[in-house]
Structure formats: C-alpha cells, structure tokens
CSV table of C-alpha atoms and ligand atoms in Angstrom, one decimal:
chain,number,residue,atom,x,y,z
A,1,UNK,CA,28.2,-17.7,-1.9
A,2,UNK,CA,27.2,-15.1,-4.5
A,3,UNK,CA,24.6,-12.7,-3.2
A,4,UNK,CA,21.2,-13.1,-4.7
A,5,UNK,CA,19.2,-10.1,-6.1
A,6,UNK,CA,15.6,-10.3,-5.0
A,7,UNK,CA,13.2,-9.0,-7.5
A,8,UNK,CA,10.3,-10.5,-5.5
A,9,UNK,CA,7.3,-8.2,-4.8
A,10,UNK,CA,7.8,-8.3,-1.0
A,11,UNK,CA,9.8,-8.9,1.0
A,12,UNK,CA,12.2,-7.7,-1.7
A,13,UNK,CA,15.7,-6.4,-2.0
A,14,UNK,CA,16.5,-4.1,0.8
A,15,UNK,CA,17.1,-0.4,0.0
A,16,UNK,CA,20.8,-0.3,-0.6
A,17,UNK,CA,21.5,1.9,2.5
A,18,UNK,CA,19.7,-0.3,5.0
A,19,UNK,CA,22.7,-2.4,6.1
A,20,UNK,CA,24.7,0.7,7.0
A,21,UNK,CA,21.8,2.2,9.0
A,22,UNK,CA,21.3,-1.1,10.7
A,23,UNK,CA,24.9,-1.1,11.8
A,24,UNK,CA,24.6,2.4,13.2
A,25,UNK,CA,21.3,1.5,14.9
A,26,UNK,CA,23.0,-1.4,16.8
A,27,UNK,CA,26.0,0.7,17.6
A,28,UNK,CA,23.7,3.3,19.2
A,29,UNK,CA,21.6,0.5,20.9
A,30,UNK,CA,18.4,1.7,19.3
A,31,UNK,CA,16.6,-1.7,19.8
A,32,UNK,CA,17.0,-1.3,23.5
A,33,UNK,CA,15.7,2.2,24.1
A,34,UNK,CA,12.3,2.8,25.8
A,35,UNK,CA,9.4,3.6,23.6
A,36,UNK,CA,8.2,6.0,26.3
A,37,UNK,CA,11.4,8.1,26.3
A,38,UNK,CA,12.6,11.2,24.5
A,39,UNK,CA,15.0,9.3,22.3
A,40,UNK,CA,12.2,7.3,20.7
A,41,UNK,CA,10.0,10.4,20.4
A,42,UNK,CA,12.8,12.1,18.4
A,43,UNK,CA,13.0,9.1,16.1
A,44,UNK,CA,9.3,9.1,15.5
A,45,UNK,CA,9.4,12.9,14.9
A,46,UNK,CA,12.3,12.5,12.4
A,47,UNK,CA,10.5,9.7,10.5
A,48,UNK,CA,7.3,11.7,10.5
A,49,UNK,CA,9.1,14.8,9.2
A,50,UNK,CA,10.9,12.9,6.4
A,51,UNK,CA,7.8,11.1,5.3
A,52,UNK,CA,5.8,14.4,5.2
A,53,UNK,CA,8.4,16.0,3.1
A,54,UNK,CA,8.9,13.0,0.7
A,55,UNK,CA,5.2,12.5,0.2
A,56,UNK,CA,4.2,16.2,0.3
A,57,UNK,CA,1.6,15.3,3.0
A,58,UNK,CA,-0.9,18.0,3.7
A,59,UNK,CA,-0.6,19.5,7.3
A,60,UNK,CA,-3.7,17.8,8.7
A,61,UNK,CA,-2.4,14.3,8.1
A,62,UNK,CA,-1.3,12.1,10.9
A,63,UNK,CA,1.3,9.3,10.6
A,64,UNK,CA,0.5,6.2,12.6
A,65,UNK,CA,2.4,2.9,12.8
A,66,UNK,CA,0.8,-0.6,12.9
A,67,UNK,CA,2.1,-4.1,12.6
A,68,UNK,CA,1.2,-4.5,8.9
A,69,UNK,CA,-0.9,-3.2,6.1
A,70,UNK,CA,-3.3,-6.0,6.8
A,71,UNK,CA,-3.8,-4.6,10.3
A,72,UNK,CA,-4.6,-1.2,8.7
A,73,UNK,CA,-7.5,-2.8,6.8
A,74,UNK,CA,-9.1,-4.0,10.0
A,75,UNK,CA,-8.4,-0.8,12.0
A,76,UNK,CA,-9.7,1.4,9.2
A,77,UNK,CA,-13.0,-0.4,8.9
A,78,UNK,CA,-13.4,-0.7,12.7
A,79,UNK,CA,-12.8,3.0,13.2
A,80,UNK,CA,-14.5,4.6,10.3
A,81,UNK,CA,-17.4,2.5,8.9
A,82,UNK,CA,-20.8,2.0,10.5
A,83,UNK,CA,-22.0,-0.3,7.8
A,84,UNK,CA,-21.4,0.6,4.2
A,85,UNK,CA,-18.0,0.2,2.5
A,86,UNK,CA,-17.5,0.1,-1.2
A,87,UNK,CA,-14.6,-2.0,-2.6
A,88,UNK,CA,-13.0,-2.0,-6.0
A,89,UNK,CA,-11.8,-5.5,-6.4
A,90,UNK,CA,-9.4,-6.8,-9.1
A,91,UNK,CA,-7.2,-9.3,-7.4
A,92,UNK,CA,-6.2,-11.0,-4.1
A,93,UNK,CA,-5.3,-8.0,-2.0
A,94,UNK,CA,-8.3,-5.8,-2.9
A,95,UNK,CA,-10.4,-8.9,-2.3
A,96,UNK,CA,-8.9,-9.5,1.1
A,97,UNK,CA,-9.8,-6.0,2.2
A,98,UNK,CA,-13.4,-6.5,1.3
A,99,UNK,CA,-13.4,-9.9,3.1
A,100,UNK,CA,-12.3,-8.2,6.3
A,101,UNK,CA,-15.3,-5.9,6.1
A,102,UNK,CA,-17.5,-9.1,5.9
A,103,UNK,CA,-15.7,-10.6,8.9
A,104,UNK,CA,-16.5,-7.4,10.9
A,105,UNK,CA,-20.2,-7.8,10.0
A,106,UNK,CA,-20.2,-4.7,7.9
A,107,UNK,CA,-22.0,-4.5,4.5
A,108,UNK,CA,-19.2,-4.5,2.0
A,109,UNK,CA,-20.4,-3.7,-1.5
A,110,UNK,CA,-18.0,-5.2,-4.0
A,111,UNK,CA,-17.5,-4.2,-7.6
A,112,UNK,CA,-15.2,-6.8,-9.1
A,113,UNK,CA,-13.5,-7.2,-12.5
A,114,UNK,CA,-11.3,-10.1,-13.7
A,115,UNK,CA,-7.6,-10.1,-12.6
A,116,UNK,CA,-5.4,-7.9,-14.8
A,117,UNK,CA,-8.1,-5.3,-15.2
A,118,UNK,CA,-9.2,-2.4,-13.1
A,119,UNK,CA,-12.6,-1.3,-12.0
A,120,UNK,CA,-13.6,1.8,-14.0
A,121,UNK,CA,-15.6,4.6,-12.5
A,122,UNK,CA,-18.6,4.0,-14.7
A,123,UNK,CA,-19.0,0.6,-13.1
A,124,UNK,CA,-19.5,2.1,-9.7
A,125,UNK,CA,-23.0,2.2,-8.3
A,126,UNK,CA,-25.1,5.4,-8.6
A,127,UNK,CA,-27.6,6.6,-6.0
A,128,UNK,CA,-25.5,5.1,-3.3
A,129,UNK,CA,-23.6,6.7,-0.5
A,130,UNK,CA,-20.7,4.6,0.7
A,131,UNK,CA,-19.0,5.6,4.0
A,132,UNK,CA,-15.7,4.5,2.7
A,133,UNK,CA,-14.4,3.6,-0.7
A,134,UNK,CA,-11.4,1.2,-0.8
A,135,UNK,CA,-9.2,1.5,-3.8
A,136,UNK,CA,-6.1,-0.6,-4.4
A,137,UNK,CA,-3.8,1.6,-6.4
A,138,UNK,CA,-1.4,-1.1,-7.3
A,139,UNK,CA,-2.8,-4.7,-7.2
A,140,UNK,CA,0.4,-6.6,-6.4
A,141,UNK,CA,-1.1,-10.0,-7.2
A,142,UNK,CA,-1.7,-9.0,-10.9
A,143,UNK,CA,0.4,-5.9,-11.7
A,144,UNK,CA,-2.7,-3.8,-12.5
A,145,UNK,CA,-2.5,-0.1,-11.5
A,146,UNK,CA,-5.5,2.2,-11.1
A,147,UNK,CA,-4.9,5.5,-12.9
A,148,UNK,CA,-4.9,8.5,-10.6
A,149,UNK,CA,-7.6,10.2,-12.7
A,150,UNK,CA,-9.9,7.5,-11.5
A,151,UNK,CA,-9.3,8.4,-7.9
A,152,UNK,CA,-10.2,12.0,-8.8
A,153,UNK,CA,-13.4,10.8,-10.5
A,154,UNK,CA,-14.3,8.7,-7.5
A,155,UNK,CA,-13.9,11.7,-5.3
A,156,UNK,CA,-16.3,13.6,-7.5
A,157,UNK,CA,-18.8,10.7,-7.6
A,158,UNK,CA,-18.8,10.3,-3.8
A,159,UNK,CA,-18.0,13.7,-2.4
A,160,UNK,CA,-18.9,12.7,1.2
A,161,UNK,CA,-17.2,9.3,1.4
A,162,UNK,CA,-13.8,8.6,2.9
A,163,UNK,CA,-11.4,7.5,0.2
A,164,UNK,CA,-8.9,4.9,1.4
A,165,UNK,CA,-6.0,4.0,-1.0
A,166,UNK,CA,-3.8,1.0,-0.7
A,167,UNK,CA,-0.4,2.1,-1.9
A,168,UNK,CA,1.5,-0.8,-0.4
A,169,UNK,CA,3.5,-1.6,-3.5
A,170,UNK,CA,3.5,1.8,-5.2
A,171,UNK,CA,4.4,4.5,-2.6
A,172,UNK,CA,6.6,6.6,-2.8
A,173,UNK,CA,6.8,6.1,-6.6
A,174,UNK,CA,3.1,7.1,-7.2
A,175,UNK,CA,2.5,10.9,-6.8
A,176,UNK,CA,-0.7,10.2,-4.8
A,177,UNK,CA,-3.0,13.3,-4.6
A,178,UNK,CA,-3.4,13.4,-0.9
A,179,UNK,CA,-5.7,16.4,-1.0
A,180,UNK,CA,-8.5,14.2,-2.4
A,181,UNK,CA,-7.7,11.1,-0.4
A,182,UNK,CA,-8.5,10.6,3.3
A,183,UNK,CA,-6.5,7.5,4.2
A,184,UNK,CA,-3.5,5.8,2.6
A,185,UNK,CA,-1.3,3.0,3.9
A,186,UNK,CA,1.6,0.8,3.1
A,187,UNK,CA,3.9,-1.7,4.7
A,188,UNK,CA,7.6,-1.2,4.5
A,189,UNK,CA,8.9,-4.5,2.9
A,190,UNK,CA,7.8,-3.5,-0.6
A,191,UNK,CA,8.7,-0.2,-2.4
A,192,UNK,CA,10.6,1.2,0.6
A,193,UNK,CA,12.9,-1.8,0.8
A,194,UNK,CA,12.9,-2.5,4.5
A,195,UNK,CA,12.7,-5.6,6.6
A,196,UNK,CA,9.0,-6.6,7.0
A,197,UNK,CA,7.0,-5.9,10.2
A,198,UNK,CA,5.8,-2.3,10.1
A,199,UNK,CA,2.6,-0.8,8.6
A,200,UNK,CA,2.3,2.9,8.0
A,201,UNK,CA,-1.2,4.5,8.1
A,202,UNK,CA,-1.7,8.0,7.0
A,203,UNK,CA,-5.1,9.7,7.9
A,204,UNK,CA,-6.4,13.2,7.4
A,205,UNK,CA,-8.6,15.2,9.7
A,206,UNK,CA,-11.8,14.3,7.8
A,207,UNK,CA,-11.0,10.6,8.6
A,208,UNK,CA,-10.4,11.4,12.3
A,209,UNK,CA,-13.6,13.4,12.6
A,210,UNK,CA,-15.6,10.6,11.1
A,211,UNK,CA,-13.9,8.1,13.4
A,212,UNK,CA,-14.8,10.2,16.4
A,213,UNK,CA,-18.5,9.9,15.7
A,214,UNK,CA,-18.3,6.1,15.7
A,215,UNK,CA,-18.4,5.2,19.4
A,216,UNK,CA,-18.3,1.9,21.2
A,217,UNK,CA,-15.6,0.4,18.9
A,218,UNK,CA,-12.4,1.5,20.7
A,219,UNK,CA,-9.4,-0.7,20.6
A,220,UNK,CA,-5.8,-0.3,21.5
A,221,UNK,CA,-5.2,0.7,17.9
A,222,UNK,CA,-8.4,2.8,17.7
A,223,UNK,CA,-8.1,6.3,16.4
A,224,UNK,CA,-8.4,8.0,19.8
A,225,UNK,CA,-5.6,5.9,21.2
A,226,UNK,CA,-3.4,6.5,18.1
A,227,UNK,CA,-4.1,10.2,18.2
A,228,UNK,CA,-3.4,10.8,21.9
A,229,UNK,CA,-0.1,9.0,21.6
A,230,UNK,CA,0.8,10.6,18.3
A,231,UNK,CA,0.6,14.0,20.0
A,232,UNK,CA,3.6,12.9,22.1
A,233,UNK,CA,5.3,11.1,19.2
A,234,UNK,CA,4.5,7.8,20.9
A,235,UNK,CA,2.5,4.7,20.0
A,236,UNK,CA,-0.2,2.8,21.9
A,237,UNK,CA,1.9,-0.3,22.3
A,238,UNK,CA,5.6,-1.1,22.1
A,239,UNK,CA,6.2,-0.6,18.3
A,240,UNK,CA,8.9,-1.9,15.9
A,241,UNK,CA,11.3,0.8,17.1
A,242,UNK,CA,14.1,-0.4,14.8
A,243,UNK,CA,11.9,-0.3,11.7
A,244,UNK,CA,10.6,3.1,12.5
A,245,UNK,CA,14.2,4.3,12.8
A,246,UNK,CA,15.2,2.6,9.6
A,247,UNK,CA,12.2,4.0,7.7
A,248,UNK,CA,13.2,7.5,8.7
A,249,UNK,CA,16.7,7.0,7.5
A,250,UNK,CA,15.8,5.4,4.2
A,251,UNK,CA,13.2,8.1,3.5
A,252,UNK,CA,16.0,10.6,4.3
A,253,UNK,CA,18.2,8.9,1.6
A,254,UNK,CA,15.3,9.0,-0.9
A,255,UNK,CA,14.9,12.8,-0.2
A,256,UNK,CA,18.6,13.3,-0.9
A,257,UNK,CA,18.4,11.3,-4.1
A,258,UNK,CA,15.3,13.2,-5.1
A,259,UNK,CA,11.8,11.7,-5.7
A,260,UNK,CA,11.8,13.1,-9.3
A,261,UNK,CA,14.8,11.1,-10.1
A,262,UNK,CA,13.5,8.0,-8.4
A,263,UNK,CA,10.3,8.3,-10.5
A,264,UNK,CA,12.1,8.8,-13.7
A,265,UNK,CA,14.3,5.8,-13.1
A,266,UNK,CA,11.3,3.7,-12.2
A,267,UNK,CA,9.6,4.6,-15.5
A,268,UNK,CA,12.8,3.9,-17.5
A,269,UNK,CA,13.3,0.5,-15.8
A,270,UNK,CA,9.7,-0.5,-16.3
A,271,UNK,CA,9.9,0.5,-19.9
A,272,UNK,CA,12.9,-1.9,-20.4
A,273,UNK,CA,10.9,-4.8,-18.9
A,274,UNK,CA,7.7,-4.1,-20.8
A,275,UNK,CA,9.6,-3.6,-24.0
A,276,UNK,CA,11.3,-7.0,-23.5
A,277,UNK,CA,7.9,-8.7,-22.9
A,278,UNK,CA,6.4,-7.0,-25.9
A,279,UNK,CA,9.2,-8.6,-28.0
A,280,UNK,CA,8.6,-12.1,-26.8
A,281,UNK,CA,6.2,-14.8,-28.0
A,282,UNK,CA,6.3,-17.1,-25.0
A,283,UNK,CA,6.2,-14.5,-22.3
A,284,UNK,CA,3.9,-11.5,-22.5
A,285,UNK,CA,2.6,-8.7,-20.2
A,286,UNK,CA,-0.4,-10.1,-18.1
A,287,UNK,CA,-2.0,-6.7,-18.1
A,288,UNK,CA,-3.1,-6.0,-21.6
A,289,UNK,CA,-4.3,-2.4,-21.4
A,290,UNK,CA,-1.2,-0.3,-21.3
A,291,UNK,CA,-2.6,2.5,-19.1
A,292,UNK,CA,-3.3,-0.1,-16.4
A,293,UNK,CA,0.2,-1.6,-16.3
A,294,UNK,CA,2.0,-1.1,-13.0
A,295,UNK,CA,5.5,0.5,-13.1
A,296,UNK,CA,6.6,-1.1,-9.9
A,297,UNK,CA,5.2,-4.7,-10.2
A,298,UNK,CA,5.6,-6.1,-13.7
A,299,UNK,CA,3.7,-9.3,-14.2
A,300,UNK,CA,4.3,-11.6,-17.2
A,301,UNK,CA,2.4,-14.7,-18.2
A,302,UNK,CA,3.6,-17.7,-20.1
A,303,UNK,CA,3.6,-21.5,-20.2
A,304,UNK,CA,7.1,-22.1,-18.8
A,305,UNK,CA,7.2,-19.5,-16.0
A,306,UNK,CA,8.0,-22.0,-13.3
A,307,UNK,CA,11.2,-23.2,-15.1
A,308,UNK,CA,12.1,-19.7,-16.1
A,309,UNK,CA,11.9,-18.6,-12.4
A,310,UNK,CA,14.1,-21.6,-11.5
A,311,UNK,CA,16.7,-20.9,-14.2
A,312,UNK,CA,16.9,-17.2,-13.1
A,313,UNK,CA,17.3,-18.3,-9.5
A,314,UNK,CA,20.3,-20.4,-10.6
A,315,UNK,CA,21.8,-17.1,-11.8
A,316,UNK,CA,21.1,-15.5,-8.5
A,317,UNK,CA,18.1,-13.5,-9.8
A,318,UNK,CA,15.1,-14.2,-7.7
A,319,UNK,CA,11.8,-13.2,-9.3
A,320,UNK,CA,8.3,-13.7,-7.8
A,321,UNK,CA,6.1,-16.5,-8.9
A,322,UNK,CA,2.5,-15.9,-9.8
A,323,UNK,CA,0.1,-15.1,-7.0
A,324,UNK,CA,-2.3,-17.7,-5.8
A,325,UNK,CA,-4.1,-19.3,-8.7
A,326,UNK,CA,-1.5,-17.9,-11.1
A,327,UNK,CA,1.5,-19.5,-9.3
A,328,UNK,CA,2.5,-21.6,-12.4
A,329,UNK,CA,1.4,-19.2,-15.1
A,330,UNK,CA,3.0,-15.9,-14.1
A,331,UNK,CA,6.2,-14.4,-12.9
A,332,UNK,CA,6.2,-11.1,-11.0
A,333,UNK,CA,9.1,-8.7,-11.1
A,334,UNK,CA,9.5,-5.9,-8.6
A,335,UNK,CA,10.9,-2.7,-9.9
A,336,UNK,CA,11.4,-0.8,-6.7
A,337,UNK,CA,13.7,2.3,-6.0
A,338,UNK,CA,16.5,0.0,-4.7
A,339,UNK,CA,16.6,-1.9,-8.0
A,340,UNK,CA,19.3,-0.2,-10.1
A,341,UNK,CA,19.1,0.2,-13.9
A,342,UNK,CA,22.0,-2.2,-14.2
A,343,UNK,CA,20.2,-4.9,-12.2
A,344,UNK,CA,17.1,-4.5,-14.3
A,345,UNK,CA,19.1,-4.6,-17.5
A,346,UNK,CA,20.9,-7.7,-16.4
A,347,UNK,CA,17.6,-9.4,-15.6
A,348,UNK,CA,16.1,-8.4,-18.9
A,349,UNK,CA,19.2,-9.7,-20.8
A,350,UNK,CA,19.0,-13.0,-19.0
A,351,UNK,CA,15.3,-13.4,-19.7
A,352,UNK,CA,15.9,-12.4,-23.3
A,353,UNK,CA,18.4,-15.3,-23.6
A,354,UNK,CA,16.1,-17.8,-22.0
A,355,UNK,CA,12.8,-17.2,-23.6
A,356,UNK,CA,11.6,-17.1,-27.2
B,1,PLP,C1,1.6,-6.9,0.5
B,1,PLP,C2,0.3,-6.2,0.3
B,1,PLP,C3,-0.6,-6.0,1.3
B,1,PLP,C4,-0.4,-6.7,2.7
B,1,PLP,O1,0.8,-6.3,3.3
B,1,PLP,P1,1.2,-6.9,4.7
B,1,PLP,O2,2.4,-6.2,5.1
B,1,PLP,O3,1.4,-8.4,4.4
B,1,PLP,O4,0.0,-6.8,5.7
B,1,PLP,C5,-1.7,-5.3,1.1
B,1,PLP,N1,-2.0,-4.7,-0.1
B,1,PLP,C6,-1.1,-4.9,-1.1
B,1,PLP,C7,-1.5,-4.2,-2.4
B,1,PLP,C8,0.1,-5.6,-1.0
B,1,PLP,O5,0.9,-5.7,-2.0
C-alpha cells in the first residue's frame, strides 16, 4: 500500500530520520538497558546537550522528562503555585491547563477570548500578582499564535510571576526568549516528529527556587525528586528510554541541518498554505488577524471540510479535522520540520484542485 503522509497536528509524520535511529537503537538493545546505569545517563546527557544547543537554553535551565505535556501542567501547578495562577485562554489546550488548576483546588484566574483570537496584554488584570502566568504560545486547537512581543510585555507587567509557556506545537520553530520565561514544555509527537509518549519540561532556577518554598506537596515527579535525579542524569521513575534516545538523535539532526534553515523553510511552507487559503472562497484561514496566524498549525474553515479531508485521505494525504466543536467546520494542517516543501506544495495543489 502507498505510504500516507500525515499532516495531522499530533501524532504527525515522523521526522524523516526516526526510522533509521530506531533501527540503530534496536541493534544496540537500547530498550533493554537499565535506567540506573551509565549507558542511560550518557543518553540523557547527550539529549540534554543537544537540546540546550538547539534551543540556546540559558545555563540555569534544567531538562526534565515526563509522560506528556498534560502531566507537566499538573506537576507545574503542584510544584510552583500556592493559590493564584493566571491563564490566557483561547482554545481547548489553554482551557485544559486552567481546568487542571481548578481540579487542584487552586484559584485559577482566566482571561478568555473566542477561538481564533489571542488574549492581548491590555486585557490582563491590573493590581494583581499572579504566582504563575500560563501562556499557550501556539493554540493547536485553533491555529492562533501568541506574538513573542506579548510574552515580553507580560514579563514587564508581572515582574515577579513565573511565566510558563506551552510550546508543544511550536518548539523548536519558535525562537522562544528563554531569558524572560521560567518554564516551557512540549511533548515530542508534534513539531519534533517522534512517536508519542514523552513530555519535556524545561525550568530555570527561579522556578526551582519558588518550588522549594512550597512544601508539603512532594510527589514522585516533584521538583526535588526531578532535580536530585537530574544531577546524575537520571529520572525519578523508569522513563521512556527509547524516546529520550530518539529525541537526542533527532535534535542532533536538526542541529546539523541548522535551525535558521528549518525556520526559513517553515515560513516559506506556511506562506504557500495561507496564500492558497487567501485565494479560495470556500476555504479560508480561521485566524483572521495575520499577526496571530500560526506557522506550524494552519487551520482553515469551510462548509465542506469533512468531505475535503476524506478526498485528501483518498490521495494518501492525511490532514487533521477540526478540534472539538469545530470537527466538521475546520481542517488543521501541520507544517512541521519534517514536512518537506515538496509535500506541502503537493498538498496545496490537491486542495487547489478540490476547492473553489
Ligand atoms: C497536544 C498539546 C498538548 C497536550 O499534549 P499531550 O502530549 O497530549 O499531553 C498541550 N498543549 C498543546 C498546545 C498541544 O498541542
């Protein structure tokens, strides 16, 4: 059978080198090694080193591994918030983060705008000191992207707060200013193009110091436990060793290719897709304001998106359906580093032929 190309937001197409690294991993029996041995610590160290280089992480950042980005939401709130977290909500993922704060009996304060928009800084409360501000850089459910200038403005507005940025579907494409952020996280099945089942949580020293002052909330994935293990390049529990290995390899490949090139290609490919949508009557960009349009998740709205997705699938081109309430009104197209210009052009040509 002809191989499909997955343009779904996540899981998505694997980074094109994953299969080869997987073969090497099995040859070297990586899935069977002890997570308390030197071989695993070397893998963790390599992945940590590559990620630091790719993302230009400041020295004081730690790189922790969890089961998912969803887990990071809970760990982050448990370890760093006594009661007041502030959430910028503009879709399903940012909403879920604030819901978890509610489940933990914290006092989440939510500033919400309709899907397809972003919360602007002037909408945030004055005379208020949140302990943590949750920003979703790229709201995968709608394709709306928060401009980086906003994150700078939030830093200025709340100088004491921890700023936590969800970069699940935009790292490493977004040049996140880590110097003004205290925590950032992603899971690997989106932009990094890996099999699902690993969350990556980046925290700086300010975050760790704050967490240290919150006692009585320790857990196996509490900051103390993460940190004491990280010093040995270990993890609190048996982690997804294979995925940590693959992440290190794929990040190494991205370093070799060069992040500038990856970013340029992403911009070029997203321009092809938005240009196509601008030229159509029956399929248009869901995010109206250009400055808020995501480069990595392109969301289009239209009346026949269900049958369009099916027709594309017939051609082996699998796009994402709308998220939640938008299931039948949107398609979502991932434009990740593994998607080549040729693949995006082919997809655009097919859509062009199918839609007025
Ligand atoms: C997918 C996604 C998540 C959740 O990731 P999991 O790996 O399923 O926990 C969180 N935030 C955003 C923006 C996402 O796209």
